[in-house]
Amino acid sequence: MAQINEATLAQLLSEHFEIDADQLRPNATFDELELDSLAVMELVVVIEEQTGLELVEEDLGLGPTSTLAEAAQALNRAVDEAHTDSNSAQGSALR
């Protein structure tokens, strides 16, 4: 999973949280989807499992009023940073 767009996020939410696809719009908030902070953390864990990366939930800045579009952007930034950190660590270990 290279990029996390709204469609990917919607698919994960539908599969793992059994949310009706009609509710999964880019401007839908986690609160509107009846997902609390624990559910958001569970979503991050699902993404970690699929990407093989460790993401820091606190750094994502996601909360009940975050939209799926905002979540996708925050997750993409976190995945990009984790890939960059991982590549830097591998490069420095090779020196």
XYZ file of N, CA and C in Angstrom:
285
model
N 0.860 -1.172 0.000
C 0.000 0.000 0.000
C 0.899 1.226 0.000
N 1.037 1.878 -1.135
C 1.937 3.019 -1.243
C 1.246 4.317 -0.816
N 0.094 4.577 -1.350
C -0.643 5.797 -1.031
C -1.943 5.435 -0.331
N -2.332 6.284 0.591
C -3.600 6.098 1.291
C -4.513 7.243 0.871
N -5.387 6.962 -0.090
C -6.329 7.986 -0.520
C -7.685 7.735 0.134
N -8.640 8.599 -0.139
C -9.957 8.452 0.477
C -10.592 7.111 0.135
N -10.393 6.633 -1.097
C -10.985 5.362 -1.520
C -10.389 4.193 -0.724
N -9.068 4.222 -0.536
C -8.407 3.178 0.244
C -8.886 3.214 1.683
N -8.966 4.406 2.237
C -9.429 4.577 3.607
C -10.875 4.096 3.739
N -11.703 4.433 2.779
C -13.097 3.997 2.793
C -13.191 2.478 2.737
N -12.349 1.865 1.916
C -12.350 0.402 1.809
C -11.962 -0.235 3.144
N -10.925 0.294 3.793
C -10.497 -0.239 5.082
C -11.587 -0.069 6.141
N -12.229 1.089 6.143
C -13.300 1.332 7.115
C -14.487 0.406 6.863
N -14.806 0.184 5.613
C -15.905 -0.703 5.268
C -15.595 -2.139 5.683
N -14.383 -2.582 5.393
C -13.987 -3.963 5.693
C -13.820 -4.215 7.187
N -13.166 -3.307 7.879
C -12.797 -3.564 9.274
C -13.805 -3.041 10.292
N -14.629 -2.074 9.887
C -15.581 -1.485 10.825
C -17.031 -1.636 10.353
N -17.203 -2.306 9.211
C -18.522 -2.589 8.657
C -19.394 -1.332 8.515
N -18.770 -0.293 7.995
C -19.488 0.956 7.740
C -20.015 0.922 6.306
N -21.258 1.305 6.135
C -21.903 1.321 4.824
C -21.139 2.256 3.889
N -20.842 1.774 2.714
C -20.068 2.541 1.733
C -20.714 3.889 1.397
N -22.032 3.981 1.481
C -22.722 5.243 1.180
C -22.360 6.349 2.174
N -21.937 5.972 3.379
C -21.574 6.951 4.401
C -20.142 7.453 4.239
N -19.339 6.737 3.483
C -17.904 7.004 3.404
C -17.576 8.020 2.312
N -17.851 9.281 2.639
C -17.563 10.405 1.738
C -16.299 11.107 2.232
N -15.568 11.770 1.354
C -14.350 12.469 1.788
C -14.586 13.479 2.902
N -15.781 14.097 2.939
C -16.044 15.107 3.958
C -16.739 14.547 5.203
N -16.917 13.231 5.269
C -17.512 12.607 6.453
C -16.487 12.612 7.588
N -16.944 12.972 8.784
C -16.045 12.969 9.944
C -16.131 11.626 10.652
N -15.110 11.353 11.458
C -15.136 10.118 12.246
C -16.333 10.125 13.190
N -16.665 11.293 13.714
C -17.817 11.421 14.599
C -19.108 11.044 13.868
N -19.266 11.531 12.655
C -20.453 11.199 11.856
C -20.530 9.700 11.572
N -19.369 9.070 11.473
C -19.308 7.634 11.205
C -19.389 6.816 12.492
N -19.562 7.539 13.621
C -19.657 6.926 14.946
C -18.394 6.147 15.315
N -17.247 6.712 14.939
C -15.960 6.133 15.294
C -15.322 7.007 16.374
N -15.049 6.414 17.517
C -14.414 7.159 18.599
C -12.894 7.089 18.455
N -12.188 7.677 19.403
C -10.720 7.732 19.313
C -10.106 6.338 19.338
N -10.707 5.402 20.046
C -10.194 4.033 20.066
C -10.313 3.397 18.678
N -11.429 3.636 18.007
C -11.616 3.099 16.653
C -10.606 3.708 15.684
N -10.307 4.991 15.851
C -9.299 5.639 14.994
C -7.936 4.991 15.229
N -7.618 4.699 16.484
C -6.354 4.021 16.784
C -6.329 2.632 16.162
N -7.459 1.936 16.195
C -7.548 0.613 15.557
C -7.308 0.726 14.055
N -7.843 1.772 13.437
C -7.629 2.003 12.014
C -6.143 2.196 11.723
N -5.467 2.955 12.570
C -4.021 3.170 12.395
C -3.285 1.838 12.485
N -3.688 0.978 13.401
C -3.059 -0.339 13.537
C -3.260 -1.165 12.265
N -4.453 -1.116 11.702
C -4.730 -1.829 10.449
C -3.787 -1.329 9.354
N -3.617 -0.019 9.270
C -2.735 0.564 8.248
C -1.285 0.164 8.519
N -0.894 0.150 9.785
C 0.467 -0.286 10.130
C 0.699 -1.725 9.674
N -0.285 -2.578 9.905
C -0.162 -3.979 9.506
C -0.046 -4.113 7.995
N -0.780 -3.290 7.266
C -0.765 -3.383 5.806
C 0.487 -2.762 5.190
N 1.042 -1.755 5.858
C 2.224 -1.087 5.298
C 3.526 -1.629 5.876
N 3.439 -2.294 7.038
C 4.649 -2.762 7.704
C 5.402 -1.641 8.395
N 4.761 -0.487 8.560
C 5.391 0.666 9.186
C 4.796 0.913 10.559
N 5.556 1.600 11.403
C 5.046 2.002 12.706
C 4.714 3.485 12.654
N 3.447 3.804 12.886
C 2.980 5.184 12.837
C 2.679 5.653 14.258
N 2.923 6.922 14.522
C 2.657 7.487 15.841
C 1.304 8.189 15.794
N 0.319 7.600 16.486
C -1.045 8.117 16.422
C -1.129 9.590 16.830
N -0.376 9.957 17.860
C -0.433 11.335 18.348
C 0.043 12.340 17.300
N 0.998 11.935 16.477
C 1.531 12.821 15.443
C 0.557 13.037 14.283
N -0.421 12.147 14.157
C -1.366 12.256 13.052
C -2.346 13.401 13.259
N -2.644 13.718 14.500
C -3.566 14.814 14.788
C -5.003 14.524 14.399
N -5.379 13.253 14.415
C -6.736 12.894 14.030
C -7.646 12.864 15.251
N -8.856 13.375 15.065
C -9.837 13.381 16.137
C -11.226 13.180 15.579
N -12.237 13.291 16.433
C -13.614 13.046 16.007
C -14.089 13.949 14.873
N -13.553 15.158 14.793
C -13.998 16.083 13.742
C -13.156 15.994 12.469
N -12.167 15.120 12.458
C -11.355 14.930 11.248
C -12.186 14.247 10.171
N -12.034 14.726 8.940
C -12.738 14.107 7.818
C -11.886 12.987 7.237
N -12.504 12.174 6.398
C -11.739 11.107 5.744
C -10.648 11.693 4.851
N -10.939 12.812 4.192
C -9.929 13.455 3.342
C -8.746 13.924 4.191
N -9.030 14.549 5.341
C -7.960 14.995 6.235
C -7.175 13.801 6.779
N -7.880 12.732 7.107
C -7.222 11.533 7.623
C -6.299 10.930 6.566
N -6.770 10.877 5.321
C -5.941 10.329 4.241
C -4.673 11.160 4.069
N -4.810 12.487 4.118
C -3.633 13.363 3.993
C -2.662 13.142 5.151
N -3.182 13.082 6.373
C -2.329 12.896 7.548
C -1.635 11.532 7.501
N -2.362 10.511 7.100
C -1.780 9.168 7.023
C -0.722 9.094 5.927
N -0.970 9.745 4.797
C 0.028 9.777 3.725
C 1.311 10.456 4.183
N 1.170 11.584 4.885
C 2.355 12.273 5.413
C 3.124 11.359 6.365
N 2.398 10.680 7.246
C 3.036 9.799 8.224
C 3.725 8.618 7.544
N 3.076 8.047 6.537
C 3.676 6.925 5.807
C 4.919 7.397 5.058
N 4.829 8.569 4.415
C 5.990 9.115 3.705
C 7.156 9.357 4.662
N 6.857 9.931 5.835
C 7.903 10.185 6.827
C 8.496 8.884 7.346
N 7.653 7.883 7.576
C 8.138 6.593 8.063
C 9.030 5.930 7.017
N 8.641 6.033 5.740
C 9.482 5.487 4.661
C 10.818 6.223 4.613
N 10.788 7.544 4.742
C 12.012 8.346 4.721
C 12.907 7.980 5.889
N 12.320 7.878 7.089
C 13.090 7.502 8.274
C 13.669 6.104 8.121
N 12.885 5.192 7.583
C 13.332 3.820 7.385
C 14.490 3.754 6.397
N 14.370 4.500 5.297
C 15.441 4.516 4.294
C 16.691 5.170 4.851
N 16.568 6.204 5.650
C 17.718 6.858 6.264
C 18.417 5.916 7.213
N 17.639 5.170 7.997
C 18.223 4.233 8.955
C 18.946 3.122 8.208
N 18.384 2.641 7.111
C 19.046 1.598 6.341
C 20.324 2.128 5.719
N 20.260 3.335 5.204
C 21.455 3.935 4.584
C 22.557 4.128 5.589
N 22.213 4.611 6.786
C 23.250 4.842 7.786
C 23.790 3.523 8.330
N 22.980 2.483 8.334
C 23.448 1.181 8.822
C 24.414 0.559 7.829
N 24.333 0.974 6.596
C 25.215 0.397 5.571
C 26.577 1.076 5.540
N 26.716 2.219 6.183
C 27.980 2.954 6.137
C 29.032 2.332 6.991
